[in-house]
Short mmCIF file of N, CA and C and ligand atoms in Angstrom, two decimals:
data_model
loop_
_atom_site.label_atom_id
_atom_site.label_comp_id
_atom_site.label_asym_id
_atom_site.label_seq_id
_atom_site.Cartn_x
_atom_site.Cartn_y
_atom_site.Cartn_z
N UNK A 1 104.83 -94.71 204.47
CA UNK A 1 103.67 -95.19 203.70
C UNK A 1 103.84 -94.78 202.24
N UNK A 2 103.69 -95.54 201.29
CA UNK A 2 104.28 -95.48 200.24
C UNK A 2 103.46 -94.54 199.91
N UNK A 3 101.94 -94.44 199.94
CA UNK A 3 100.50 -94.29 198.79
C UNK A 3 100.49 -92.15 199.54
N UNK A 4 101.17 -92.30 200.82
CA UNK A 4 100.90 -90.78 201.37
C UNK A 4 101.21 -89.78 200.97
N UNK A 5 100.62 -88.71 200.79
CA UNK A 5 101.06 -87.42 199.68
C UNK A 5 101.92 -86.99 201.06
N UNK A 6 101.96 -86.85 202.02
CA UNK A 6 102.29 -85.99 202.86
C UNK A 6 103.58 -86.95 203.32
N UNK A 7 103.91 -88.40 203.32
CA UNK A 7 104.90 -88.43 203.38
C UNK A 7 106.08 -88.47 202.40
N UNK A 8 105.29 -88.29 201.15
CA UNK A 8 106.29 -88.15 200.10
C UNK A 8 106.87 -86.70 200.32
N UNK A 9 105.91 -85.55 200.44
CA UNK A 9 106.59 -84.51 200.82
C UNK A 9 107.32 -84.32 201.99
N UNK A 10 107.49 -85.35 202.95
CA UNK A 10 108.22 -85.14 203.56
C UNK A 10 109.42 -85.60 203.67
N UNK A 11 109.63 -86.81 202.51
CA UNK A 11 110.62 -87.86 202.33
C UNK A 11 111.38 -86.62 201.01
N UNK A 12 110.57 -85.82 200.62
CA UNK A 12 111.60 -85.08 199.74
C UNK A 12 110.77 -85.00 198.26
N UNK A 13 109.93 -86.25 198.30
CA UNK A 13 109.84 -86.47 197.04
C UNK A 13 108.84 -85.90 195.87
N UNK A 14 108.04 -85.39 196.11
CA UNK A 14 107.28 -84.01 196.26
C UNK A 14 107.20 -82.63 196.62
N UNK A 15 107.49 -81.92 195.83
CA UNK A 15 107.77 -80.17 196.38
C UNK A 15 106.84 -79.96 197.04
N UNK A 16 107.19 -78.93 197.86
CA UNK A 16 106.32 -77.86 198.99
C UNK A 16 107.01 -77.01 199.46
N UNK A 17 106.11 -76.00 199.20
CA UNK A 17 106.72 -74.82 200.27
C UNK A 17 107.23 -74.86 201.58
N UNK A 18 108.21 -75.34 202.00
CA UNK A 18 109.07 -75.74 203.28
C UNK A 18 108.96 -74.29 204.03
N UNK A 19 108.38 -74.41 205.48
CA UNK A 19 108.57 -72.74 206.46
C UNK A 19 109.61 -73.72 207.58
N UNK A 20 109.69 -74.91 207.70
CA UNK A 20 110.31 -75.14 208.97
C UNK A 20 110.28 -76.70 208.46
N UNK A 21 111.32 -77.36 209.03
CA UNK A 21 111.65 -78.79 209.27
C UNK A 21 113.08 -79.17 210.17
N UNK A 22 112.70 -79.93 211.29
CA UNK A 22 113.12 -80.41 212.65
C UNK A 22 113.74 -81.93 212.43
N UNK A 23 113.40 -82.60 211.41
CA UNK A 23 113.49 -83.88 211.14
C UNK A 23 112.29 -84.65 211.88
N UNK A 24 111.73 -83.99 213.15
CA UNK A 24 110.38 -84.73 213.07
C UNK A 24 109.02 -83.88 212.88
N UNK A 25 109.36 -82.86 213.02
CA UNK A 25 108.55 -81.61 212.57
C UNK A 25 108.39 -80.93 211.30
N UNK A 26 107.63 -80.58 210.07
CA UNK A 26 107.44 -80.54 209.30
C UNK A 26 106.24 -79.58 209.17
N UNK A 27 106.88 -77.92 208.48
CA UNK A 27 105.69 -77.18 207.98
C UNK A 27 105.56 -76.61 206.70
N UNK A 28 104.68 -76.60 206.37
CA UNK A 28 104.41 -76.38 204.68
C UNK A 28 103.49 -75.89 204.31
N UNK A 29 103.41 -74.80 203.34
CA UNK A 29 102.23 -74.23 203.17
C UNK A 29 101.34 -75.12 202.44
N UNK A 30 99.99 -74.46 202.78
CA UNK A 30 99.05 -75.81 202.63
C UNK A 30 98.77 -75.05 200.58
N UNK A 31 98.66 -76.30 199.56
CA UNK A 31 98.37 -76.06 198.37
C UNK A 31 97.24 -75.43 197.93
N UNK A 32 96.33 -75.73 199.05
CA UNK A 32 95.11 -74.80 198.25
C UNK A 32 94.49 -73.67 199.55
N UNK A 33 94.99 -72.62 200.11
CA UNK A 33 95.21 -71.69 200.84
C UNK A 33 93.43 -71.42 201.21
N UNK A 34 93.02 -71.73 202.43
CA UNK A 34 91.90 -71.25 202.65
C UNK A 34 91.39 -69.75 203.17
N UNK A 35 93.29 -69.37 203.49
CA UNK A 35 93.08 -68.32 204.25
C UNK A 35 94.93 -67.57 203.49
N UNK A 36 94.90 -65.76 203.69
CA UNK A 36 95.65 -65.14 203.18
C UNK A 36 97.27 -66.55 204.12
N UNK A 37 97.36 -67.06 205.13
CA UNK A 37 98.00 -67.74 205.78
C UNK A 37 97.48 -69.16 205.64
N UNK A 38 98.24 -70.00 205.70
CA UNK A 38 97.51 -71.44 205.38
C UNK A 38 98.50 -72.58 205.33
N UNK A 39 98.97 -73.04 206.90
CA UNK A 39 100.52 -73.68 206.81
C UNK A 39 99.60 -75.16 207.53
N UNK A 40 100.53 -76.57 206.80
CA UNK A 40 100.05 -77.55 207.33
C UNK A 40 101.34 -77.94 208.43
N UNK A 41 101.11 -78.38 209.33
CA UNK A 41 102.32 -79.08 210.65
C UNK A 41 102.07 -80.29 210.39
N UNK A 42 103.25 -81.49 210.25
CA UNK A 42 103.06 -83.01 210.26
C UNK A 42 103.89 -83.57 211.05
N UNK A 43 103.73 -84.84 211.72
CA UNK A 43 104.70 -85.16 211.71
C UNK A 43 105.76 -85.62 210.97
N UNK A 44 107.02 -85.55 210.40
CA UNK A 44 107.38 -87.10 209.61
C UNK A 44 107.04 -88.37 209.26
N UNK A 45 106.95 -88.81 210.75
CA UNK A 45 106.49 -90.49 211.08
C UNK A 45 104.65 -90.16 210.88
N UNK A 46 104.71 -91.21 209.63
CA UNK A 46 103.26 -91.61 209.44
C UNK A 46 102.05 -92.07 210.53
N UNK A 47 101.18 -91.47 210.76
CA UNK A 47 100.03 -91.36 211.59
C UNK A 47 99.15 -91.15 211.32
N UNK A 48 97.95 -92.19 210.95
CA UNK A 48 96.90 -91.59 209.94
C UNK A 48 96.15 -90.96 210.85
N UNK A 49 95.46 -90.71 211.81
CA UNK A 49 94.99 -89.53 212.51
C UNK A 49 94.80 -89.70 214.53
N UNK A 50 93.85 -88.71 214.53
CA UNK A 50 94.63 -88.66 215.77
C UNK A 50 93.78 -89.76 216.69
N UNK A 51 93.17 -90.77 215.98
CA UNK A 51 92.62 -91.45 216.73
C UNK A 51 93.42 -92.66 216.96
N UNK A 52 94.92 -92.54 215.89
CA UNK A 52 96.13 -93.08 216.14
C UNK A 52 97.63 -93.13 216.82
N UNK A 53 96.67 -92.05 217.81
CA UNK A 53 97.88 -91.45 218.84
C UNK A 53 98.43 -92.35 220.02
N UNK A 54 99.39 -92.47 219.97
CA UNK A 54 99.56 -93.23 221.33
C UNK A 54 99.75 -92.26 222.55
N UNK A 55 99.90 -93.16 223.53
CA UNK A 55 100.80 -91.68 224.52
C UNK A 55 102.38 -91.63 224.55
N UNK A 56 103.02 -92.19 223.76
CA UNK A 56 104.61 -92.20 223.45
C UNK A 56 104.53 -91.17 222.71
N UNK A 57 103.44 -90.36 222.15
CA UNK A 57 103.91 -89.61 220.97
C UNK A 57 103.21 -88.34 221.52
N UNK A 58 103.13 -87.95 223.07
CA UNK A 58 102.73 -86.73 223.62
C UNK A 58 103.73 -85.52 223.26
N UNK A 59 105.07 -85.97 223.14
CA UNK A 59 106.03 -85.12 223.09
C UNK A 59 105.81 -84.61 221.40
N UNK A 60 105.70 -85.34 220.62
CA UNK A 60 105.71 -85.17 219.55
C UNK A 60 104.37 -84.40 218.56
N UNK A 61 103.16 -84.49 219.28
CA UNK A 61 101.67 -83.51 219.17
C UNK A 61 102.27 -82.51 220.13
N UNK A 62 102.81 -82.63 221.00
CA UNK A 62 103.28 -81.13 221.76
C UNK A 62 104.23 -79.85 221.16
N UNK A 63 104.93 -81.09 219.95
CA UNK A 63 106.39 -79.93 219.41
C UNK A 63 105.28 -79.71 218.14
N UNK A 64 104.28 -79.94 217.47
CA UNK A 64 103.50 -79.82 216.41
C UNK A 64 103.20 -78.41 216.84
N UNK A 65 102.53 -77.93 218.07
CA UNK A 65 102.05 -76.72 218.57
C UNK A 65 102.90 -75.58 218.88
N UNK A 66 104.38 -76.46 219.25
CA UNK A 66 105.62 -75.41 219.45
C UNK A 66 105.73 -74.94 217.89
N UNK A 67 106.01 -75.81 217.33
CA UNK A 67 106.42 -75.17 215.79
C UNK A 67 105.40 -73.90 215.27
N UNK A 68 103.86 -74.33 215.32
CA UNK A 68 102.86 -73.70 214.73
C UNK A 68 103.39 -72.25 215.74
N UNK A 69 103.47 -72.21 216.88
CA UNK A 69 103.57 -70.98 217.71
C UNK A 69 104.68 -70.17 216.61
N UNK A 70 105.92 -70.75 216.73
CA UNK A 70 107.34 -70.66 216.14
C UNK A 70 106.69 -70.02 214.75
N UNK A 71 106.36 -70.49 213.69
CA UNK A 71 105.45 -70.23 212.29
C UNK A 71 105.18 -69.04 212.10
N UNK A 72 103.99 -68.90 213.54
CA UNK A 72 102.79 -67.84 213.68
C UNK A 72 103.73 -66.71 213.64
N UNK A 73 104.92 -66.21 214.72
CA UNK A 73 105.29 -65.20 215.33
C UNK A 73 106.32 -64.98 213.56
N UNK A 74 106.95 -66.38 212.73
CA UNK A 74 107.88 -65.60 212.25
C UNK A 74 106.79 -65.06 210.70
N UNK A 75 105.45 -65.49 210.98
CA UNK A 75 104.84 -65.27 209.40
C UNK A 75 104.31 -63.41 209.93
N UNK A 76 104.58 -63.27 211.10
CA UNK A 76 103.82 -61.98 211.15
C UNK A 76 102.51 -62.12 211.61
N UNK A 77 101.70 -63.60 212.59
CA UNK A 77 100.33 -63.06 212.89
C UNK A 77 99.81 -63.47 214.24
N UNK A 78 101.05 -63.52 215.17
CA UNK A 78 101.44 -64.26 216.27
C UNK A 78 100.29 -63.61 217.05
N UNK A 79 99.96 -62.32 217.16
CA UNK A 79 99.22 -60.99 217.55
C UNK A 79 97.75 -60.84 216.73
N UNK A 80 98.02 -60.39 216.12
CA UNK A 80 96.90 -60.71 215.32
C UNK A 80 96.02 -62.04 215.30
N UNK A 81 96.53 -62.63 215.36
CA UNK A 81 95.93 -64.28 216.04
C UNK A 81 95.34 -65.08 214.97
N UNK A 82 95.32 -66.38 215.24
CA UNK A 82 95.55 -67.27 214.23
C UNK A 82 94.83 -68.69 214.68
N UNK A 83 94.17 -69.59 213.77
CA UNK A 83 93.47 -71.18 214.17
C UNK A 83 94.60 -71.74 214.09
N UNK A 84 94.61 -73.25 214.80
CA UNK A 84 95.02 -74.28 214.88
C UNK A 84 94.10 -75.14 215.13
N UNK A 85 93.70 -76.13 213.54
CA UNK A 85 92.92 -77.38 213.48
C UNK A 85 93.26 -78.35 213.44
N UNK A 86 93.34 -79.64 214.00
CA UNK A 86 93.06 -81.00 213.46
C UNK A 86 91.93 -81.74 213.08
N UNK A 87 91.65 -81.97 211.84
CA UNK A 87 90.29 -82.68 211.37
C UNK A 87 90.66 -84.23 211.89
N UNK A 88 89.55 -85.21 212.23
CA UNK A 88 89.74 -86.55 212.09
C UNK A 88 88.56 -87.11 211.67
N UNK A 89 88.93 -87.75 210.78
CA UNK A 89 88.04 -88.60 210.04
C UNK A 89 86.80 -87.95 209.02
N UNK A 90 85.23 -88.76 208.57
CA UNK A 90 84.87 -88.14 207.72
C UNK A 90 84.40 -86.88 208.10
N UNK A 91 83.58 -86.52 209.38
CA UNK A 91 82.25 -85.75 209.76
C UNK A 91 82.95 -84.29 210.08
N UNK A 92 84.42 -84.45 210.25
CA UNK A 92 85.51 -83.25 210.50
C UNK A 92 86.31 -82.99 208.90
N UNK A 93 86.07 -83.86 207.93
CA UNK A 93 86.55 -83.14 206.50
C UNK A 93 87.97 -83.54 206.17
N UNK A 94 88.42 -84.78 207.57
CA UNK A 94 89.77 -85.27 206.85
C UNK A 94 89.92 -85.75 205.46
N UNK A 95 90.50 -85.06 205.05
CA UNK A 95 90.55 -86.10 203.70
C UNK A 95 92.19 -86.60 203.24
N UNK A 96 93.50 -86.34 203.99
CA UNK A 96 94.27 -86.63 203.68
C UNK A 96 94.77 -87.58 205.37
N UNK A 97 95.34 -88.59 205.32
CA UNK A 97 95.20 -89.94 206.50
C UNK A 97 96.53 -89.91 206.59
N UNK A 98 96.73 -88.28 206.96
CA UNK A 98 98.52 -88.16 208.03
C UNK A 98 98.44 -87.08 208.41
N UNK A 99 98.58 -87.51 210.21
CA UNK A 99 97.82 -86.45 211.13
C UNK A 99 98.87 -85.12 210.54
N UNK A 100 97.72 -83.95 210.46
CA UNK A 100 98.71 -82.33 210.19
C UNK A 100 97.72 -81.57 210.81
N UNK A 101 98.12 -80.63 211.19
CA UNK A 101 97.35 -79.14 211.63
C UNK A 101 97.41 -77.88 211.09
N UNK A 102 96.40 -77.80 210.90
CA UNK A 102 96.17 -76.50 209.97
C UNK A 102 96.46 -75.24 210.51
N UNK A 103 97.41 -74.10 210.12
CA UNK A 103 97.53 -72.96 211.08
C UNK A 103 97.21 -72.38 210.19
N UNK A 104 95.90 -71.41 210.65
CA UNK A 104 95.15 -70.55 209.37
C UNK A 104 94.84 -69.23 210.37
N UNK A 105 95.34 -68.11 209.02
CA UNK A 105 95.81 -66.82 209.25
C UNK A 105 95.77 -65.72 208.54
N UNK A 106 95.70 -64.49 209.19
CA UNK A 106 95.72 -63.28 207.94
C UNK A 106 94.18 -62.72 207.10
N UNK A 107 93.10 -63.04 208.25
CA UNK A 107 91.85 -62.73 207.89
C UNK A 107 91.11 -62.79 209.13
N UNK A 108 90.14 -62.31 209.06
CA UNK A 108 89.10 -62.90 210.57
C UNK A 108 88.43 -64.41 210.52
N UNK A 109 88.79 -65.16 211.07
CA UNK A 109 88.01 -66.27 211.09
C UNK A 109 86.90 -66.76 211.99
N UNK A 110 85.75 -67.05 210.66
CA UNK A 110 84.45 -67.09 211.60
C UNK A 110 84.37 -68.57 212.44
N UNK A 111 83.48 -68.32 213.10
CA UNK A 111 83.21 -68.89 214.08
C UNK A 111 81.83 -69.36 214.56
N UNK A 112 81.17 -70.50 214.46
CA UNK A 112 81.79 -71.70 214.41
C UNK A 112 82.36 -72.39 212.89
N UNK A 113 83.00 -73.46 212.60
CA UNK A 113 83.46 -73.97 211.51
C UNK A 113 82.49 -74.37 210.80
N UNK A 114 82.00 -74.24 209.95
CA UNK A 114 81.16 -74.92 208.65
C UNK A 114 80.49 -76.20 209.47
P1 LIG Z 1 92.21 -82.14 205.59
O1 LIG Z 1 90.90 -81.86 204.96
O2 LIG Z 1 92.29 -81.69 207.06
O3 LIG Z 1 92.68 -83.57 205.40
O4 LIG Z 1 93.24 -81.19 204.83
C1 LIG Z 1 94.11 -81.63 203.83
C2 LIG Z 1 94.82 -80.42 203.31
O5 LIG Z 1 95.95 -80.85 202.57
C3 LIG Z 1 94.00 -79.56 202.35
O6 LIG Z 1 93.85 -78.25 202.90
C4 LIG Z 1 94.82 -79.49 201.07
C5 LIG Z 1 96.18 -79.97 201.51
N1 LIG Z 1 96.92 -80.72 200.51
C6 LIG Z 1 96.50 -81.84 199.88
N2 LIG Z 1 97.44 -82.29 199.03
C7 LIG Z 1 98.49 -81.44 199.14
C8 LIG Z 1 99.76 -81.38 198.52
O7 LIG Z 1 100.16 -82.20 197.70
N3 LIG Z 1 100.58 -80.34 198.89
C9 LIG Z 1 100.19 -79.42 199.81
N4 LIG Z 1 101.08 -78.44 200.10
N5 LIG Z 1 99.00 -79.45 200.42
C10 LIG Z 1 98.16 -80.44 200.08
#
């Protein structure tokens, strides 16, 4: 998708803090850090959210969670423990339309979400 911030960063063409990339897996620290930890997971292949999931792409939301695990243990908060979000759409605060998950870390996080 030409117009996607997130696939330009993943096509190269846009810097980011790179923690991991699989060729379909993709993690990056997120630009505006909500938390001392703050990594986004994407896929490569454009998906504007998850209400665009098929079931061909179970394997591929499944390695999103392997990676974030993978992330957690090498950022230091595997133990300490850590969120994993997906927003979709307006009433959840998506505002960028390529599914990623937020792995947020390195503070206590309250509970429930805003
Ligand atoms: P959401 O509200 O779930 O769509 O979260 C979008 C996140 O994307 C938000 O936390 C900020 C982050 N973000 C937006 N643009 C960029 C960017 O160009 N680079 C990086 N690293 N993160 C971005």
């Amino acid at each position: 998708m030409d117009d996607c911030i997130f696939c330009k960063i993943a096509a190269g063409a846009i810097p980011a803090s790179i923690l991991y990339d699989d060729g379909a897996v993709l993690a990056f620290r997120d630009i505006n850090p909500e938390a001392p930890v703050h990594v986004l997971l994407i896929p490569h292949r454009h998906i504007a959210t998850l209400n665009d999931l098929e079931a061909a792409d179970a394997a591929l939301i499944g390695q999103l969670f392997l990676v974030a695990r993978r992330v957690a243990a090498e950022l230091g908060v595997a133990e300490s423990g850590y969120r994993t979000v997906i927003n979709c759409n307006r009433d959840a605060g998506q505002l960028v339309f390529h599914v990623h998950m937020h792995l947020l870390a390195g503070r206590e996080l309250g509970w429930p979400p805003g």
